[in-house]
Coordinates of N, CA and C in Angstrom, one line a residue:
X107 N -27.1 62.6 -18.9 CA -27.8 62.2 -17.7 C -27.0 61.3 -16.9
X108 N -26.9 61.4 -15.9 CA -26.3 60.8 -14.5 C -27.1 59.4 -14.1
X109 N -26.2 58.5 -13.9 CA -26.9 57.3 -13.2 C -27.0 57.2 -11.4
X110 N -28.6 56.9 -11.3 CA -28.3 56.9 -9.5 C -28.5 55.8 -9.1
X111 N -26.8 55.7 -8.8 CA -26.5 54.3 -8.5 C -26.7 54.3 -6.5
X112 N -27.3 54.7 -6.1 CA -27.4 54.8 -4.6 C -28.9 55.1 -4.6
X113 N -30.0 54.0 -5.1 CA -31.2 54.1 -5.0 C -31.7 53.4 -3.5
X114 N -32.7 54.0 -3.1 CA -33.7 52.7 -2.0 C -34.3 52.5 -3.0
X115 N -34.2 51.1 -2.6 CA -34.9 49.5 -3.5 C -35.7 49.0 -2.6
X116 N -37.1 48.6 -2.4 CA -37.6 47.8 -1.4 C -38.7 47.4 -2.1
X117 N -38.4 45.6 -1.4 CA -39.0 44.1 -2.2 C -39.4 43.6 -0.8
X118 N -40.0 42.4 -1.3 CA -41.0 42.0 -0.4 C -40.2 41.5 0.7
X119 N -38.6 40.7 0.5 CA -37.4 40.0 1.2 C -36.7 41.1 1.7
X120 N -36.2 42.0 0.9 CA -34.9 42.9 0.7 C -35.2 44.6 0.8
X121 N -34.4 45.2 1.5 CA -34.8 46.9 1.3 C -33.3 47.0 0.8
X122 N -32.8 47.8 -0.1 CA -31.4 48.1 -0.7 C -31.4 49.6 -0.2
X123 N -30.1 50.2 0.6 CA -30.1 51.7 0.3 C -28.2 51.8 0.6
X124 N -28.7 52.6 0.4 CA -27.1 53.3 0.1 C -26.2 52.9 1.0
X125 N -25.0 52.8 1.3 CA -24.2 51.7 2.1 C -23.7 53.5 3.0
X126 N -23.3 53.4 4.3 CA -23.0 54.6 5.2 C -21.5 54.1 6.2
X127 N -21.5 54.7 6.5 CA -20.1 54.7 7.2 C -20.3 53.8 8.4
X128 N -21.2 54.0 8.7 CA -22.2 53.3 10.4 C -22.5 51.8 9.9
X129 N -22.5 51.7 8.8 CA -22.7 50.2 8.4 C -21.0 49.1 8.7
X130 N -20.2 49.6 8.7 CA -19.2 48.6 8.5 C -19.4 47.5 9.7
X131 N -19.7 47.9 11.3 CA -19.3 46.5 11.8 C -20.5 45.8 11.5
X132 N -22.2 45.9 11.1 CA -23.0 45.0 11.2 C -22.6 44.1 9.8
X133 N -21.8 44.7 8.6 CA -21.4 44.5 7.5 C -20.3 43.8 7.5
X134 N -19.8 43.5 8.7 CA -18.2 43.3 8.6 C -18.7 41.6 9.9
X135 N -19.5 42.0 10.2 CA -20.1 40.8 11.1 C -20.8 39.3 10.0
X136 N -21.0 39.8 8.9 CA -22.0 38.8 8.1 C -20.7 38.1 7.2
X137 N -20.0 39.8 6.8 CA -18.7 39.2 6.1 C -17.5 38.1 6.0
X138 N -17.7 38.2 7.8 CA -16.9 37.5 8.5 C -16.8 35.5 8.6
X139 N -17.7 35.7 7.4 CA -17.9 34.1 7.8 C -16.8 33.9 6.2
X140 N -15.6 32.5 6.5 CA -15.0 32.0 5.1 C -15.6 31.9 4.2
X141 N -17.0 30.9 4.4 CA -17.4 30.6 3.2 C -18.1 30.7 2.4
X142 N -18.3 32.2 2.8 CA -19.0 33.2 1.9 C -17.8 33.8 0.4
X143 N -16.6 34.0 1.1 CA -15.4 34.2 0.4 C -14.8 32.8 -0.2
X144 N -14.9 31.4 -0.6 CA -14.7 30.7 -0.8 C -14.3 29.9 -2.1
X145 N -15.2 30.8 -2.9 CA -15.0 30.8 -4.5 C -14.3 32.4 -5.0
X146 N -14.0 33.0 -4.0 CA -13.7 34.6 -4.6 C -11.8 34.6 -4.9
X147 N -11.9 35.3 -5.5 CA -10.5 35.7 -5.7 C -9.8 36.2 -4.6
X148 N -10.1 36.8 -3.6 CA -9.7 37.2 -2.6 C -10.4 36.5 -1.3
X149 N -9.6 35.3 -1.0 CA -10.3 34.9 -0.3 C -10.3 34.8 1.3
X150 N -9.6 35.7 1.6 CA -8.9 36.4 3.0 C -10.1 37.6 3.6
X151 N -11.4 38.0 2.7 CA -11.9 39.0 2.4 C -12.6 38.8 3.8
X152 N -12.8 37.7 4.7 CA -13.5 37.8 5.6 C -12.6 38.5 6.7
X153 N -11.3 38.5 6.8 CA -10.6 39.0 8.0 C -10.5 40.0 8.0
X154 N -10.5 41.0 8.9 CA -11.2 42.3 9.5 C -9.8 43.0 8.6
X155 N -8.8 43.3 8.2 CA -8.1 44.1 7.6 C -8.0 44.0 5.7
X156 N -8.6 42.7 5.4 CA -9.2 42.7 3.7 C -10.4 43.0 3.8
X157 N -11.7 43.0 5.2 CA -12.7 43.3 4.8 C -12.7 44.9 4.8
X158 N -11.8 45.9 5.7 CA -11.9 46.9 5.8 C -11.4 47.8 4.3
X159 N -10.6 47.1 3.7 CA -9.9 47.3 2.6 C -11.4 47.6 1.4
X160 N -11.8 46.2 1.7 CA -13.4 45.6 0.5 C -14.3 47.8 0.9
X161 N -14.7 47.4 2.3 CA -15.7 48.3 2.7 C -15.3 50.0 2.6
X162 N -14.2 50.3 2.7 CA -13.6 51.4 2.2 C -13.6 51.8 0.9
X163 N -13.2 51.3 0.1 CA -13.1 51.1 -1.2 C -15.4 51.0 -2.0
X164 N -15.9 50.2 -1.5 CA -17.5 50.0 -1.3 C -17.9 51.8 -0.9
X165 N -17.3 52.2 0.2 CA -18.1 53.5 0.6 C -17.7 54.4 -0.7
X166 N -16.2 54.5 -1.0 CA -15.8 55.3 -2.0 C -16.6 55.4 -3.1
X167 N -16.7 54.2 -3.8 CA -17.5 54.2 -5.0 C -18.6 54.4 -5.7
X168 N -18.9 55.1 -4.0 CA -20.7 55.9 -4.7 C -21.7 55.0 -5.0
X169 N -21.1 53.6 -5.3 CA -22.9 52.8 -5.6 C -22.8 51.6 -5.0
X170 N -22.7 51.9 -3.6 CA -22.9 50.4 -3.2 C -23.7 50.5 -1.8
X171 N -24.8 49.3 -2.0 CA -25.9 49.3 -1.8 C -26.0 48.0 -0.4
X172 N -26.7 48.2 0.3 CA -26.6 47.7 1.7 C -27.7 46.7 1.6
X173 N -27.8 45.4 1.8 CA -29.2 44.8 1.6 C -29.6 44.3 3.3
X174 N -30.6 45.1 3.5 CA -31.6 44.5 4.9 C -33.0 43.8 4.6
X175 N -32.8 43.0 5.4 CA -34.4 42.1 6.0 C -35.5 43.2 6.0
X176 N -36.9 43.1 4.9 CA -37.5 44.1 5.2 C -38.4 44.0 6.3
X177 N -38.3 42.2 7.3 CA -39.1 42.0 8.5 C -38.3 42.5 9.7
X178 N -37.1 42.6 9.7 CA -36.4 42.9 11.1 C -35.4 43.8 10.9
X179 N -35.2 44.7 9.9 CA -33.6 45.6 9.4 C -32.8 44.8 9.5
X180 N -32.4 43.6 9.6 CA -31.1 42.5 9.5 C -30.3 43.0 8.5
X181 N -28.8 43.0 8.5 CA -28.2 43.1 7.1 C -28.0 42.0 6.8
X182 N -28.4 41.6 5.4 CA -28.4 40.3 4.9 C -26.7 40.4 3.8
X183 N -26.2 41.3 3.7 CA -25.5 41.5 2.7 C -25.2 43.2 2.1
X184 N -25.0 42.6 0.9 CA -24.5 44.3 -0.1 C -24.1 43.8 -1.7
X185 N -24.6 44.9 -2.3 CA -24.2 44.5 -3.5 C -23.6 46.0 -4.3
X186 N -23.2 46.2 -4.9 CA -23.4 47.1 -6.1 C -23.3 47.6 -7.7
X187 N -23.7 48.8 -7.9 CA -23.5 49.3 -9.3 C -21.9 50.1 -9.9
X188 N -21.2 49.9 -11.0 CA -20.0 49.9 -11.3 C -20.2 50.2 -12.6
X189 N -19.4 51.3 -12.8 CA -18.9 51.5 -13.9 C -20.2 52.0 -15.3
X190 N -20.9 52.7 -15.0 CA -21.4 53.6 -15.8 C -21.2 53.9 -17.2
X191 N -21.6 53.3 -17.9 CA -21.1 53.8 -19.4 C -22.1 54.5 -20.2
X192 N -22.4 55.3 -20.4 CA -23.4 56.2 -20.9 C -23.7 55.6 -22.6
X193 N -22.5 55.7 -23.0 CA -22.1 55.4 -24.8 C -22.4 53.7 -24.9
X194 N -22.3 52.9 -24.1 CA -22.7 51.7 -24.1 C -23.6 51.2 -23.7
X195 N -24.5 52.3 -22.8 CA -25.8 52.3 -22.6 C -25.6 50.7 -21.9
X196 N -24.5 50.6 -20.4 CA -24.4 49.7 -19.3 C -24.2 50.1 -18.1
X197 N -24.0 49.3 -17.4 CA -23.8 49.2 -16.1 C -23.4 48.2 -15.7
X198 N -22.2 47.9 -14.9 CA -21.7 46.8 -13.8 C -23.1 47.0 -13.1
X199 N -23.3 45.2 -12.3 CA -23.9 45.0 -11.0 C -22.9 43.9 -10.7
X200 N -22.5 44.1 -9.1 CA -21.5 43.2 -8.8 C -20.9 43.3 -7.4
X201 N -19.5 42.7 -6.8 CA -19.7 42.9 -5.3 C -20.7 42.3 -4.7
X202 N -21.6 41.9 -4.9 CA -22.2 40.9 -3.9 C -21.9 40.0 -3.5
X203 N -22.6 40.4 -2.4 CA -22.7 38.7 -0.8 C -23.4 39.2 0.0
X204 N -24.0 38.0 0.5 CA -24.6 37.7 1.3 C -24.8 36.6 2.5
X205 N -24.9 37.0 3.7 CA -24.9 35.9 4.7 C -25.2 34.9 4.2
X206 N -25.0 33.8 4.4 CA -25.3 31.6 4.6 C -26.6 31.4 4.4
X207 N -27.1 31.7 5.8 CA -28.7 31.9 5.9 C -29.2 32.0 4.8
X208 N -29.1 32.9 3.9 CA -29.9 33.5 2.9 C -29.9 32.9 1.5
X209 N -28.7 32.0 0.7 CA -28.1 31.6 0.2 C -29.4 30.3 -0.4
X210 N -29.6 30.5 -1.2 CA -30.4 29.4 -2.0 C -31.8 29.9 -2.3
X211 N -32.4 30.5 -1.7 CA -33.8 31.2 -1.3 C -34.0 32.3 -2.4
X212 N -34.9 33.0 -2.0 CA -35.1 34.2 -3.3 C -34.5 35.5 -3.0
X213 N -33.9 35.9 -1.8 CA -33.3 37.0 -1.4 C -32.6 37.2 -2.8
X214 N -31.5 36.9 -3.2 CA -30.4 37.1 -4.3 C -31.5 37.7 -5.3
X215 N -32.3 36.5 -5.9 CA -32.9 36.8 -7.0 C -33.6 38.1 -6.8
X216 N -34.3 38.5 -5.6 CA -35.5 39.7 -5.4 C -34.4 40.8 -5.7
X217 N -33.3 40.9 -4.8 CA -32.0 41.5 -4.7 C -31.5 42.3 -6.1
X218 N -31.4 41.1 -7.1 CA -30.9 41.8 -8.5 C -32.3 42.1 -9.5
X219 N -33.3 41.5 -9.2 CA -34.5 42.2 -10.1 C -35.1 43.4 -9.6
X220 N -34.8 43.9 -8.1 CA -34.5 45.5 -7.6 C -33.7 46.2 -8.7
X221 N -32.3 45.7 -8.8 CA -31.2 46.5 -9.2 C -31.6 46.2 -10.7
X222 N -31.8 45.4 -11.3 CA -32.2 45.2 -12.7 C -33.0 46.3 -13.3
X223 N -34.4 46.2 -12.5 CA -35.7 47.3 -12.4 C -34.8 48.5 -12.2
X224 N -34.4 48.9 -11.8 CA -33.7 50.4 -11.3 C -32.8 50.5 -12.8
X225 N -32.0 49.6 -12.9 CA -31.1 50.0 -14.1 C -31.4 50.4 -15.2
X226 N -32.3 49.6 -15.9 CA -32.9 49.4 -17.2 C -33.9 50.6 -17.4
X227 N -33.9 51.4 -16.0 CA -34.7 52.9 -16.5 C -33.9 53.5 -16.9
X228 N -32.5 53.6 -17.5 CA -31.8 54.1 -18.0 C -30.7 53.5 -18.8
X229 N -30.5 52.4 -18.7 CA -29.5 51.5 -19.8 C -30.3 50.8 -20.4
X230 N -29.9 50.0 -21.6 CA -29.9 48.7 -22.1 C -29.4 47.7 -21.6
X231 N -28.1 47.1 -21.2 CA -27.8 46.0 -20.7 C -27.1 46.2 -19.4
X232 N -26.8 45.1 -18.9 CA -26.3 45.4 -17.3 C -25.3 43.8 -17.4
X233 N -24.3 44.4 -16.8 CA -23.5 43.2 -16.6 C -22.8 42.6 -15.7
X234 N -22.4 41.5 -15.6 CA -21.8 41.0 -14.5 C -20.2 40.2 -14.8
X235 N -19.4 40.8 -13.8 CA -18.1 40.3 -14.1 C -17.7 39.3 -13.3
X236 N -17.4 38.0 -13.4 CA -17.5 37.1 -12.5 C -16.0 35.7 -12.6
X237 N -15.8 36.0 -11.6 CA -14.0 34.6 -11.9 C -15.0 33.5 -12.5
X238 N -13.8 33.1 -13.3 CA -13.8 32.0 -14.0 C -14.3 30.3 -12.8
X239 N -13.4 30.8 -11.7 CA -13.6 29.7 -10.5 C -14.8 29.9 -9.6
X240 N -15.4 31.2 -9.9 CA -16.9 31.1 -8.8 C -18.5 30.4 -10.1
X241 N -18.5 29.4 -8.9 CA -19.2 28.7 -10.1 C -20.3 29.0 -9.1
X242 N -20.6 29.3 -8.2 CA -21.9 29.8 -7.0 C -22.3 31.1 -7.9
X243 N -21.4 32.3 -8.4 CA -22.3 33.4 -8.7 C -22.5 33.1 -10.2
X244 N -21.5 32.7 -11.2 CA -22.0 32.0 -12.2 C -23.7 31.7 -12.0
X245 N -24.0 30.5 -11.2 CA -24.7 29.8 -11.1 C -26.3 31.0 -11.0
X246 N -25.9 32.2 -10.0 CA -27.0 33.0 -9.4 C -27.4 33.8 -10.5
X247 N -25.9 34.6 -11.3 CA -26.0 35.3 -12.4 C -27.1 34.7 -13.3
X248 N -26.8 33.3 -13.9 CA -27.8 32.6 -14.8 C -29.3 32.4 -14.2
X249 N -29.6 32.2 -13.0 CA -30.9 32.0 -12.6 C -31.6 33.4 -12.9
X250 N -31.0 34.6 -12.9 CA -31.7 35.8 -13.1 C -31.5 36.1 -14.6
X251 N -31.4 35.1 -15.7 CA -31.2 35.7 -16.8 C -29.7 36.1 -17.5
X252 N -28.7 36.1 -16.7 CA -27.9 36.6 -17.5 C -27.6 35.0 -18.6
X253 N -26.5 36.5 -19.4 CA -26.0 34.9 -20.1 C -24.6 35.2 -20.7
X254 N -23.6 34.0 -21.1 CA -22.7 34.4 -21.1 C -22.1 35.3 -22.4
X255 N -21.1 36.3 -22.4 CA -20.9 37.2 -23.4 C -19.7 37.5 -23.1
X256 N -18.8 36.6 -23.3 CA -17.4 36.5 -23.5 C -16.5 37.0 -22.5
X257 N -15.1 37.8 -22.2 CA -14.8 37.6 -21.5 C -14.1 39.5 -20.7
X258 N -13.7 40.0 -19.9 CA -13.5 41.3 -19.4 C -12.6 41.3 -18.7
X259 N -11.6 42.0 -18.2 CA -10.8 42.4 -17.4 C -11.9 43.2 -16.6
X260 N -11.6 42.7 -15.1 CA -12.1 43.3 -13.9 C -11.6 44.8 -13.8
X261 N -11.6 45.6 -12.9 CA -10.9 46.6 -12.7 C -9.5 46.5 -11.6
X262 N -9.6 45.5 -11.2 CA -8.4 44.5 -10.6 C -7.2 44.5 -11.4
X263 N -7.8 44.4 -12.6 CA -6.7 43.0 -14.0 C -6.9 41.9 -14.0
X264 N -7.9 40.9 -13.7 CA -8.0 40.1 -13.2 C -9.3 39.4 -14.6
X265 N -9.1 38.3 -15.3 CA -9.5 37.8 -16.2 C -11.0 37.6 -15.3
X266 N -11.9 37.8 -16.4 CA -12.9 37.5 -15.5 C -14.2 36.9 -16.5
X267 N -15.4 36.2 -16.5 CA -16.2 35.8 -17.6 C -17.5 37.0 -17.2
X268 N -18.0 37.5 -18.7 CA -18.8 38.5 -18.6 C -20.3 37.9 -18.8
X269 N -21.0 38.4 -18.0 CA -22.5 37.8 -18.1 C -23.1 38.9 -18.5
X270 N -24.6 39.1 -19.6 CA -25.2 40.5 -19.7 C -26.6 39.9 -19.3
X271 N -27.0 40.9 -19.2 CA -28.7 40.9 -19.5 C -29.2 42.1 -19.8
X272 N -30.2 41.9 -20.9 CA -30.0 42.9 -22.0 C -31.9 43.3 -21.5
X273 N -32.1 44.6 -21.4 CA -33.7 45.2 -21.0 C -34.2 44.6 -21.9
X274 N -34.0 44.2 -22.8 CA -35.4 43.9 -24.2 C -35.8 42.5 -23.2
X275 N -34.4 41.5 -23.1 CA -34.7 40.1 -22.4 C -35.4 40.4 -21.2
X276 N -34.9 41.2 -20.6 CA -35.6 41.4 -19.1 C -36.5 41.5 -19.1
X277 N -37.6 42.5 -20.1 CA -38.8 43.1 -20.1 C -39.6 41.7 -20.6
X278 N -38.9 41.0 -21.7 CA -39.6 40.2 -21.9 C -39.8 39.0 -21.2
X279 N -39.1 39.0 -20.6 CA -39.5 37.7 -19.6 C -39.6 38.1 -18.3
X280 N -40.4 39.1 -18.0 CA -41.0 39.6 -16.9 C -42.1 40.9 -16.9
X281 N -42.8 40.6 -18.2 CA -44.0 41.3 -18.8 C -45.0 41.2 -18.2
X282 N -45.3 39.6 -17.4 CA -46.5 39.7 -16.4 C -46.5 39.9 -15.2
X283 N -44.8 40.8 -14.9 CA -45.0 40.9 -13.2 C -45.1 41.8 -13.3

């Protein structure tokens, strides 16, 4: 069975759908701010020839997901799904950002309990690969549950600390939503 990593997701904040070719300048407009890239490994990613690099590579990959305002279509950001393991019964979620504006609020959280909900109809755990020095998505990763679980090579090479969240945890601590 195939994972569909190019779902519409739509939450009360956020609509998720498949990222398109027509998206790059409204995507390359939000991008464009430093310090959004600030804790990233690449931290040049806002200027128009590393973001085009980011968004080419994003279209390639089949699962990467566009996040809009579901009051005005705004793109608020993008995130996506990575690396598919059937035998490990996972999934990367990862790649994400999101505009300033949005940054502290529930957007993020609504954002990955979309992609969580979507995943877990078909894996067991889902994970996140995250630098050692971004202590911002650390920080977002753990508000939605993950936790830490040692450490991965990116698809970069790039050392990176692994966060899971495992469906038994998810379900169970979101049984009464």
């Amino acid at each position: 069975m195939s994972f569909d990593r190019q779902p519409v997701l739509t939450g009360t904040l956020v609509r998720l759908r498949p990222l398109t070719a027509d998206d790059l300048s409204g995507l390359q407009l939000v991008a464009s701010d430093p310090l959004i890239w600030a804790q990233h490994p690449d931290r040049q990613r806002h200027t128009p020839q590393a973001f085009r690099r980011f968004f080419d590579d994003a279209l390639g990959s089949d699962g990467a997901l566009i996040a809009e305002d579901t009051s005005d279509g705004e793109i608020m950001g993008a995130s996506r799904y990575h690396g598919y393991d059937p035998e490990a019964s996972e999934i990367e979620i990862g790649w994400t950002f999101l505009a300033r504006k949005y940054w502290g609020g529930a957007v993020n959280g609504e954002m990955k309990q979309l992609m969580l909900r979507h995943a877990f109809r078909q894996v067991d755990s889902v994970i996140f690969l995250i630098a050692p020095e971004n202590a911002r998505s650390r920080r977002a990763v753990e508000k939605i549950g993950a936790v830490p679980d040692g450490r991965r090579l990116d698809g970069g090479g790039r050392d990176c600390l692994l966060y899971r969240v495992t469906a038994a945890a998810w379900k169970a601590a979101h049984q009464d939503t």
